[in-house]
Short mmCIF file of C-alpha atoms and ligand atoms in Angstrom, two decimals:
data_model
loop_
_atom_site.label_atom_id
_atom_site.label_comp_id
_atom_site.label_asym_id
_atom_site.label_seq_id
_atom_site.Cartn_x
_atom_site.Cartn_y
_atom_site.Cartn_z
CA UNK A 128 0.00 0.00 0.00
CA UNK A 129 1.27 3.45 -0.81
CA UNK A 130 0.07 7.03 -1.05
CA UNK A 131 0.02 8.88 -4.40
CA UNK A 132 2.78 11.26 -5.45
CA UNK A 133 2.64 14.31 -3.22
CA UNK A 134 4.07 17.73 -2.43
CA UNK A 135 6.72 17.91 0.29
CA UNK A 136 9.15 20.44 1.77
CA UNK A 137 12.60 18.91 1.44
CA UNK A 138 15.91 19.94 2.97
CA UNK A 139 19.00 19.21 0.87
CA UNK A 140 21.98 19.21 3.25
CA UNK A 141 24.59 20.24 3.96
CA UNK A 142 23.57 23.74 2.81
CA UNK A 143 20.34 25.20 4.11
CA UNK A 144 18.69 24.42 0.79
CA UNK A 145 14.90 24.11 1.24
CA UNK A 146 12.79 23.09 -1.76
CA UNK A 147 9.12 22.35 -2.39
CA UNK A 148 9.05 19.21 -4.54
CA UNK A 149 6.68 16.56 -5.83
CA UNK A 150 7.92 13.13 -4.79
CA UNK A 151 6.81 9.49 -4.52
CA UNK A 152 4.17 8.94 -1.82
CA UNK A 153 5.13 7.02 1.33
CA UNK A 154 4.63 3.23 1.39
CA UNK A 155 3.73 0.79 4.15
CA UNK A 156 7.06 -0.95 4.78
CA UNK A 157 6.31 -2.68 8.10
CA UNK A 158 3.10 -4.32 9.43
CA UNK A 159 2.93 -1.70 12.23
CA UNK A 160 3.05 1.26 9.78
CA UNK A 161 0.18 3.62 9.03
CA UNK A 162 -0.05 6.20 6.24
CA UNK A 163 -1.61 9.51 7.29
CA UNK A 164 -2.92 12.24 5.00
CA UNK A 165 -1.65 15.43 6.62
CA UNK A 166 -4.25 18.12 7.40
CA UNK A 167 -1.92 20.59 9.15
CA UNK A 168 1.77 20.48 9.98
CA UNK A 169 4.43 22.88 11.14
CA UNK A 170 7.84 23.84 12.31
CA UNK A 171 8.58 26.31 15.03
CA UNK A 172 12.28 26.58 15.65
CA UNK A 173 15.18 28.66 14.45
CA UNK A 174 18.93 28.29 14.36
CA UNK A 175 19.31 30.79 17.20
CA UNK A 176 16.35 29.77 19.36
CA UNK A 177 16.64 26.14 18.38
CA UNK A 178 14.32 23.56 19.82
CA UNK A 179 13.87 19.95 18.90
CA UNK A 180 14.11 19.64 15.15
CA UNK A 181 17.28 17.95 14.02
CA UNK A 182 17.43 19.98 10.84
CA UNK A 183 17.59 23.16 12.86
CA UNK A 184 20.18 21.68 15.15
CA UNK A 185 22.20 21.00 12.02
CA UNK A 186 21.71 24.58 10.88
CA UNK A 187 22.75 25.89 14.26
CA UNK A 188 25.91 23.84 13.98
CA UNK A 189 26.32 24.97 10.42
CA UNK A 190 26.50 28.51 11.69
CA UNK A 191 28.85 27.68 14.52
CA UNK A 192 31.22 25.13 13.04
CA UNK A 193 33.06 24.46 9.84
CA UNK A 194 31.16 22.58 7.12
CA UNK A 195 33.34 19.51 7.63
CA UNK A 196 32.11 19.17 11.19
CA UNK A 197 28.50 19.42 10.05
CA UNK A 198 29.25 16.69 7.58
CA UNK A 199 30.73 14.46 10.26
CA UNK A 200 27.81 15.03 12.64
CA UNK A 201 25.33 14.21 9.91
CA UNK A 202 27.34 11.17 8.90
CA UNK A 203 27.25 9.96 12.49
CA UNK A 204 23.45 10.13 12.44
CA UNK A 205 22.73 8.79 9.01
CA UNK A 206 25.80 7.34 7.36
CA UNK A 207 25.31 9.89 4.59
CA UNK A 208 24.18 13.42 3.99
CA UNK A 209 20.94 12.87 2.14
CA UNK A 210 17.89 15.03 1.66
CA UNK A 211 14.80 14.52 3.81
CA UNK A 212 11.24 15.82 4.21
CA UNK A 213 11.10 18.36 7.02
CA UNK A 214 8.53 18.95 9.76
CA UNK A 215 7.74 16.97 12.88
CA UNK A 216 4.24 17.96 13.98
CA UNK A 217 1.03 16.88 12.31
CA UNK A 218 -2.70 16.37 12.49
CA UNK A 219 -4.17 14.19 9.77
CA UNK A 220 -6.39 11.35 8.65
CA UNK A 221 -5.50 7.66 8.43
CA UNK A 222 -5.55 6.50 4.78
CA UNK A 223 -3.74 3.14 4.94
CA UNK A 224 -3.08 0.55 7.65
CA UNK A 225 -0.37 -2.11 7.88
CA UNK A 226 -1.33 -5.75 8.41
CA UNK A 227 -0.95 -5.53 12.22
CA UNK A 228 -4.19 -3.57 12.49
CA UNK A 229 -7.74 -4.79 13.05
CA UNK A 230 -6.73 -8.09 14.62
CA UNK A 231 -7.97 -7.68 18.21
CA UNK A 232 -4.59 -8.30 19.81
CA UNK A 233 -5.14 -7.70 23.52
CA UNK A 234 -1.41 -7.82 24.27
CA UNK A 235 -0.62 -4.79 22.08
CA UNK A 236 -1.56 -1.08 22.39
CA UNK A 237 -5.29 -0.57 21.82
CA UNK A 238 -4.95 1.17 18.44
CA UNK A 239 -3.73 -2.06 16.81
CA UNK A 240 -7.27 -3.34 17.40
CA UNK A 241 -9.29 -0.16 16.97
CA UNK A 242 -7.60 2.18 14.45
CA UNK A 243 -9.65 2.61 11.25
CA UNK A 244 -9.21 4.21 7.84
CA UNK A 245 -10.61 7.75 8.11
CA UNK A 246 -9.73 8.22 11.80
CA UNK A 247 -8.44 11.69 12.64
CA UNK A 248 -5.11 11.51 14.45
CA UNK A 249 -2.39 13.60 16.07
CA UNK A 250 1.18 12.34 15.85
CA UNK A 251 3.66 13.25 18.57
CA UNK A 252 6.97 14.33 17.04
CA UNK A 253 8.81 11.12 17.89
CA UNK A 254 7.86 7.51 17.25
CA UNK A 255 7.09 5.47 20.38
CA UNK A 256 6.02 1.83 20.39
CA UNK A 257 4.05 1.82 23.65
CA UNK A 258 5.49 -1.63 24.37
CA UNK A 259 9.16 -1.32 25.37
CA UNK A 260 10.42 -0.79 28.94
CA UNK A 261 10.87 2.96 28.50
CA UNK A 262 7.39 3.44 27.03
CA UNK A 263 5.91 1.36 29.85
CA UNK A 264 7.49 3.70 32.41
CA UNK A 265 6.11 6.83 30.75
CA UNK A 266 9.40 7.74 29.05
CA UNK A 267 8.14 7.57 25.47
CA UNK A 268 10.76 10.11 24.32
CA UNK A 269 13.36 7.37 24.71
CA UNK A 270 11.41 4.47 23.21
CA UNK A 271 13.59 1.63 21.96
CA UNK A 272 12.17 2.36 18.47
CA UNK A 273 12.36 6.14 18.77
CA UNK A 274 12.71 8.14 15.58
CA UNK A 275 12.35 11.86 15.08
CA UNK A 276 9.86 12.85 12.40
CA UNK A 277 11.42 15.18 9.84
CA UNK A 278 14.98 13.95 10.25
CA UNK A 279 17.41 11.98 8.08
CA UNK A 280 16.05 8.77 9.66
CA UNK A 281 12.33 9.43 9.07
CA UNK A 282 10.48 11.55 6.50
CA UNK A 283 8.65 14.46 8.08
CA UNK A 284 5.23 16.07 8.17
CA UNK A 285 5.58 19.06 5.84
CA UNK A 286 4.07 16.96 3.13
CA UNK A 287 0.67 15.79 1.98
CA UNK A 288 1.24 12.23 3.23
CA UNK A 289 3.48 10.66 5.86
CA UNK A 290 4.35 7.14 7.03
CA UNK A 291 4.16 6.68 10.81
CA UNK A 292 6.10 3.64 12.12
CA UNK A 293 4.79 1.86 15.25
CA UNK A 294 1.64 3.93 14.76
CA UNK A 295 -0.39 1.85 17.22
CA UNK A 296 1.85 3.17 19.99
CA UNK A 297 2.65 6.57 18.52
CA UNK A 298 -0.64 8.08 17.34
CA UNK A 299 -3.46 9.64 19.34
CA UNK A 300 -6.95 9.35 17.84
CA UNK A 301 -8.94 12.57 17.99
CA UNK A 302 -12.12 11.34 19.64
CA UNK A 303 -14.83 13.95 18.92
CA UNK A 304 -16.11 13.69 22.51
CA UNK A 305 -12.73 14.26 24.11
CA UNK A 306 -11.58 16.97 21.67
CA UNK A 307 -14.85 18.68 20.80
CA UNK A 308 -14.53 22.16 19.34
CA UNK A 309 -10.71 22.30 19.28
CA UNK A 310 -9.59 23.47 15.82
CA UNK A 311 -6.83 21.60 13.96
CA UNK A 312 -4.09 24.25 14.39
CA UNK A 313 -4.60 24.12 18.18
CA UNK A 314 -4.58 20.31 18.11
CA UNK A 315 -1.28 20.55 16.25
CA UNK A 316 0.30 22.17 19.30
CA UNK A 317 -0.30 18.85 21.08
CA UNK A 318 2.20 17.16 18.74
CA UNK A 319 5.11 18.90 20.43
CA UNK A 320 5.23 22.40 21.79
CA UNK A 321 2.38 22.44 24.31
CA UNK A 322 3.38 19.15 25.97
CA UNK A 323 7.05 20.19 25.74
CA UNK A 324 6.43 23.51 27.51
CA UNK A 325 4.27 21.75 30.07
CA UNK A 326 6.92 19.05 30.58
CA UNK A 327 9.59 21.68 31.29
CA UNK A 328 7.34 23.16 33.98
CA UNK A 329 6.34 19.80 35.42
CA UNK A 330 9.97 18.68 35.70
CA UNK A 331 10.72 21.78 37.78
CA UNK A 332 7.62 21.96 39.95
CA UNK A 333 7.55 18.27 40.88
CA UNK A 334 11.09 18.39 42.23
CA UNK A 335 11.20 17.74 46.02
CA UNK A 336 13.06 21.02 46.65
CA UNK A 337 10.20 22.91 45.05
CA UNK A 338 7.78 21.02 47.29
CA UNK A 339 9.48 22.71 50.27
CA UNK A 340 9.11 26.15 48.73
CA UNK A 341 5.52 25.36 47.97
CA UNK A 342 4.93 25.12 51.71
CA UNK A 343 7.08 28.12 52.61
CA UNK A 344 6.86 30.51 49.59
CA UNK A 345 7.11 33.00 48.01
CA UNK A 346 7.91 31.18 44.79
CA UNK A 347 10.17 32.75 42.17
CA UNK A 348 10.65 31.15 38.80
CA UNK A 349 11.95 32.08 35.36
CA UNK A 350 11.30 31.08 31.76
CA UNK A 351 14.39 31.76 29.63
CA UNK A 352 13.46 31.92 25.93
CA UNK A 353 10.02 33.14 24.82
CA UNK A 354 9.65 31.44 21.47
CA UNK A 355 6.51 29.34 20.95
CA UNK A 356 7.66 26.61 23.36
CA UNK A 357 8.66 29.18 25.97
CA UNK A 358 5.18 30.69 25.73
CA UNK A 359 3.71 27.24 26.33
CA UNK A 360 5.92 26.96 29.42
CA UNK A 361 4.73 30.37 30.62
CA UNK A 362 1.11 29.29 30.25
CA UNK A 363 2.04 25.99 31.91
CA UNK A 364 3.42 27.83 34.95
CA UNK A 365 0.40 30.09 35.24
CA UNK A 366 -1.92 27.13 34.80
CA UNK A 367 -0.04 25.15 37.44
CA UNK A 368 -0.51 27.87 40.03
CA UNK A 369 -4.17 27.10 40.39
CA UNK A 370 -4.83 23.91 38.49
CA UNK A 371 -3.11 20.75 39.49
CA UNK A 372 0.65 20.67 39.77
CA UNK A 373 0.93 23.65 42.04
CA UNK A 374 -2.06 23.50 44.30
CA UNK A 375 -1.29 26.25 46.81
CA UNK A 376 -2.60 29.16 44.79
CA UNK A 377 -2.29 31.39 47.84
CA UNK A 378 1.50 31.35 47.53
CA UNK A 379 2.71 34.59 46.09
CA UNK A 380 4.59 33.95 42.87
CA UNK A 381 6.91 35.97 40.64
CA UNK A 382 7.69 34.76 37.12
CA UNK A 383 10.56 36.21 35.11
CA UNK A 384 9.85 35.97 31.37
CA UNK A 385 13.28 36.44 29.78
CA UNK A 386 14.21 36.91 26.13
CA UNK A 387 16.54 39.29 24.28
CA UNK A 388 13.80 40.03 21.73
CA UNK A 389 11.40 42.83 22.62
CA UNK A 390 8.74 41.50 20.24
CA UNK A 391 8.86 38.07 21.86
CA UNK A 392 8.50 39.68 25.30
CA UNK A 393 5.51 41.67 24.05
CA UNK A 394 3.88 38.55 22.68
CA UNK A 395 4.46 36.89 26.05
CA UNK A 396 2.66 39.73 27.80
CA UNK A 397 -0.36 39.29 25.51
CA UNK A 398 -0.42 35.59 26.26
CA UNK A 399 -0.10 36.23 29.98
CA UNK A 400 -2.95 38.76 29.95
CA UNK A 401 -5.22 36.03 28.64
CA UNK A 402 -4.46 33.61 31.47
CA UNK A 403 -3.28 35.27 34.65
CA UNK A 404 -6.24 37.28 35.86
CA UNK A 405 -7.33 34.60 38.33
CA UNK A 406 -3.89 34.03 39.85
CA UNK A 407 -1.73 35.95 42.33
CA UNK A 408 1.30 35.87 40.03
CA UNK A 409 3.27 38.83 38.81
CA UNK A 410 5.24 38.45 35.59
CA UNK A 411 8.34 40.54 34.83
CA UNK A 412 9.35 40.79 31.15
CA UNK A 413 13.11 41.13 31.04
CA UNK A 414 16.08 41.05 28.70
CA UNK A 415 18.95 38.81 29.90
CA UNK A 416 20.79 41.86 31.29
CA UNK A 417 17.67 43.05 33.09
CA UNK A 418 17.21 39.55 34.50
CA UNK A 419 20.71 39.67 35.97
CA UNK A 420 19.95 43.10 37.47
CA UNK A 421 16.71 41.73 38.93
CA UNK A 422 18.69 38.88 40.44
CA UNK A 423 21.23 41.26 42.01
CA UNK A 424 18.38 43.11 43.72
CA UNK A 425 16.07 40.22 44.56
CA UNK A 426 18.30 37.21 45.06
CA UNK A 427 17.42 34.85 42.24
CA UNK A 428 14.78 32.24 41.50
CA UNK A 429 13.93 28.72 42.68
CA UNK A 430 13.42 27.22 39.24
CA UNK A 431 14.34 28.08 35.66
CA UNK A 432 12.84 26.57 32.53
CA UNK A 433 15.58 26.95 29.90
CA UNK A 434 13.82 26.76 26.53
CA UNK A 435 16.58 27.83 24.16
CA UNK A 436 19.28 25.19 23.97
CA UNK A 437 22.45 27.24 23.88
CA UNK A 438 25.12 27.95 26.45
CA UNK A 439 24.32 31.62 26.98
CA UNK A 440 20.75 30.70 27.97
CA UNK A 441 21.95 27.85 30.16
CA UNK A 442 24.56 30.05 31.84
CA UNK A 443 21.88 32.67 32.52
CA UNK A 444 19.75 29.93 34.07
CA UNK A 445 22.64 29.00 36.36
CA UNK A 446 23.31 32.63 37.28
CA UNK A 447 19.65 33.22 38.15
CA UNK A 448 19.16 30.12 40.25
CA UNK A 449 19.14 30.19 44.06
CA UNK A 450 20.77 27.47 46.18
CA UNK A 451 18.81 24.19 45.92
CA UNK A 452 17.19 25.48 42.74
CA UNK A 453 16.10 23.42 39.75
CA UNK A 454 17.09 24.04 36.12
CA UNK A 455 14.71 22.34 33.72
CA UNK A 456 16.31 22.49 30.27
CA UNK A 457 14.26 21.57 27.22
CA UNK A 458 16.41 23.12 24.47
CA UNK A 459 18.53 20.93 22.20
CA UNK A 460 22.11 21.53 23.26
CA UNK A 461 24.78 21.07 20.62
CA UNK A 462 27.75 22.72 22.36
CA UNK A 463 30.49 20.27 23.38
CA UNK A 464 30.55 21.42 27.03
CA UNK A 465 28.18 22.86 29.60
CA UNK A 466 28.78 26.51 30.64
CA UNK A 467 29.46 25.58 34.27
CA UNK A 468 31.48 23.02 36.18
CA UNK A 469 30.55 20.28 38.61
CA UNK A 470 31.94 22.57 41.28
CA UNK A 471 29.59 25.37 40.25
CA UNK A 472 26.64 22.99 40.59
CA UNK A 473 27.93 21.69 43.94
CA UNK A 474 28.32 25.20 45.30
CA UNK A 475 24.64 25.97 44.72
CA UNK A 476 23.17 22.45 45.13
CA UNK A 477 21.64 22.84 41.68
CA UNK A 478 19.45 20.08 40.23
CA UNK A 479 19.45 19.68 36.45
CA UNK A 480 16.71 18.12 34.33
CA UNK A 481 17.52 17.76 30.61
CA UNK A 482 16.06 16.29 27.49
CA UNK A 483 13.26 15.60 25.07
CA UNK A 484 9.62 15.68 26.17
CA UNK A 485 7.84 12.29 26.26
CA UNK A 486 4.84 13.74 24.41
CA UNK A 487 2.94 10.47 24.02
CA UNK A 488 3.29 9.61 27.71
CA UNK A 489 2.09 12.98 29.06
CA UNK A 490 -0.39 13.71 26.28
CA UNK A 491 -3.55 13.52 28.40
CA UNK A 492 -2.15 15.78 31.13
CA UNK A 493 -1.06 18.40 28.60
CA UNK A 494 -4.41 18.22 26.81
CA UNK A 495 -6.08 19.47 29.99
CA UNK A 496 -3.96 22.64 29.78
CA UNK A 497 -5.10 23.20 26.18
CA UNK A 498 -8.72 22.71 27.19
CA UNK A 499 -8.46 25.26 30.01
CA UNK A 500 -6.97 27.96 27.74
CA UNK A 501 -8.29 27.30 24.22
CA UNK A 502 -8.19 30.97 23.24
CA UNK A 503 -4.47 31.33 24.09
CA UNK A 504 -3.56 28.30 21.98
CA UNK A 505 -5.51 29.57 18.98
CA UNK A 506 -4.55 31.46 15.82
CA UNK A 507 -4.14 35.24 15.63
CA UNK A 508 -2.77 38.35 17.25
CA UNK A 509 -1.45 37.79 20.78
CA UNK A 510 -1.99 34.03 20.50
CA UNK A 511 0.58 31.30 20.19
CA UNK A 512 -0.07 30.57 16.49
CA UNK A 513 0.45 33.42 14.01
CA UNK A 514 -1.25 32.08 10.91
CA UNK A 515 -2.17 29.08 8.78
CA UNK A 516 -0.79 29.09 5.23
CA UNK A 517 -0.44 26.81 2.21
CA UNK A 518 2.86 25.76 0.69
CA UNK A 519 2.36 28.59 -1.85
CA UNK A 520 4.33 28.96 -5.06
CA UNK A 521 5.40 25.72 -6.74
CA UNK A 522 9.03 26.87 -6.82
CA UNK A 523 9.10 26.81 -3.00
CA UNK A 524 9.79 30.55 -2.69
CA UNK A 525 6.88 31.09 -0.27
CA UNK A 526 8.01 28.27 2.00
CA UNK A 527 11.57 29.65 2.04
CA UNK A 528 10.29 33.15 2.84
CA UNK A 529 8.24 31.81 5.77
CA UNK A 530 11.32 30.08 7.16
CA UNK A 531 13.40 33.22 6.75
CA UNK A 532 10.75 35.37 8.47
CA UNK A 533 10.61 33.02 11.41
CA UNK A 534 14.38 32.96 11.73
CA UNK A 535 14.46 36.75 11.74
CA UNK A 536 11.77 36.89 14.43
CA UNK A 537 9.28 38.57 12.07
CA UNK A 538 6.68 35.87 12.63
CA UNK A 539 6.00 33.34 15.39
CA UNK A 540 4.58 29.88 14.97
CA UNK A 541 3.27 29.29 11.46
CA UNK A 542 1.10 26.30 10.58
CA UNK A 543 1.17 24.74 7.10
CA UNK A 544 -1.92 23.34 5.42
CA UNK A 545 -0.32 21.24 2.67
CA UNK A 546 -3.56 21.12 0.65
CA UNK A 547 -4.25 24.85 0.69
CA UNK A 548 -3.37 26.72 -2.51
ZN1 ZN B 649 8.73 2.06 23.12
ZN1 ZN B 650 8.70 20.94 17.59
#
């Protein structure tokens, strides 16, 4: 079974050469595969504020290192530098099922028995089988079969069709009762950035040291990096103050929202205005220098969510943290060393939490955040998504312009509808 020829956004490494091309449709190559017709997909990261996407990590390295090093890193991952379809977030419709499906196998994840052609699905940005030891523990980001969508090892979602391996463990079916009224672009945030922002917050607030502060307050926390994922973390913090993770809403709380970009800070203030009215939290919007000044006056914070993935952001997180503080780092770090020593960490009793969000494992928890703040996670001015666009001109010029605008900070999160003209 295979999908028809389709349009796809393809990166041709090692240069940052992005093209819109018509290519062969994906095929079922394993009994556990599913082919999904993509309704909406996106990318959200940049070389400077890089997040999860491998292609962007490669670009970041491209900027920082000599081309030969990029080549060697890519070779380490793939054995070659070959082109691949970009994009790792999608909502779509099942159009073909491998032979593992429809067989009522009680020992496997439920979708192997229940998934049907025509089902609407969300795919988290990494493959997870739902059956290995790591998946069983709730660590789906490190599934034994993990693959990153939109990387040299697996074709991505900026296309009209995509093959999802281990789909019975990976996909989430959009049940109309559970998801009623949530538009597709908002559902798309569930593929990565909303759970990822929430995960960064959860990793900090569930730490035992933070439990102590919860009893003794006042709480001071920071979000470093206010790109789309950082905004999701900001909403996650505000949400946690009254709903769930952080149940003592009487504790006075200060949140530092830190980013060098004024426009990102302004967007953060719009997002905050839509969620904070019920909570006793004050948010300070600061540049990195202003954050250091704030720290000199006020003595630092108990937790930092570091959403950027470079050493200047991580060093700022260390500088801002109080003794026994928690740094929850969600950015993809490509630098060879951390910007502090073991001794630095010892001297402040800092706890570090690093790594990729297990989207599939925490999906239901994160969905509750989306349901509480549907307007914030919508499309438009002051919301997390800027706009929904088609692939545009057949020569790929519109796609390239969108990428360039994002990288320059002109636009925020942009969602692609691969069927829109
Ligand atoms: Zn697994
Ligand atoms: Zn992402």
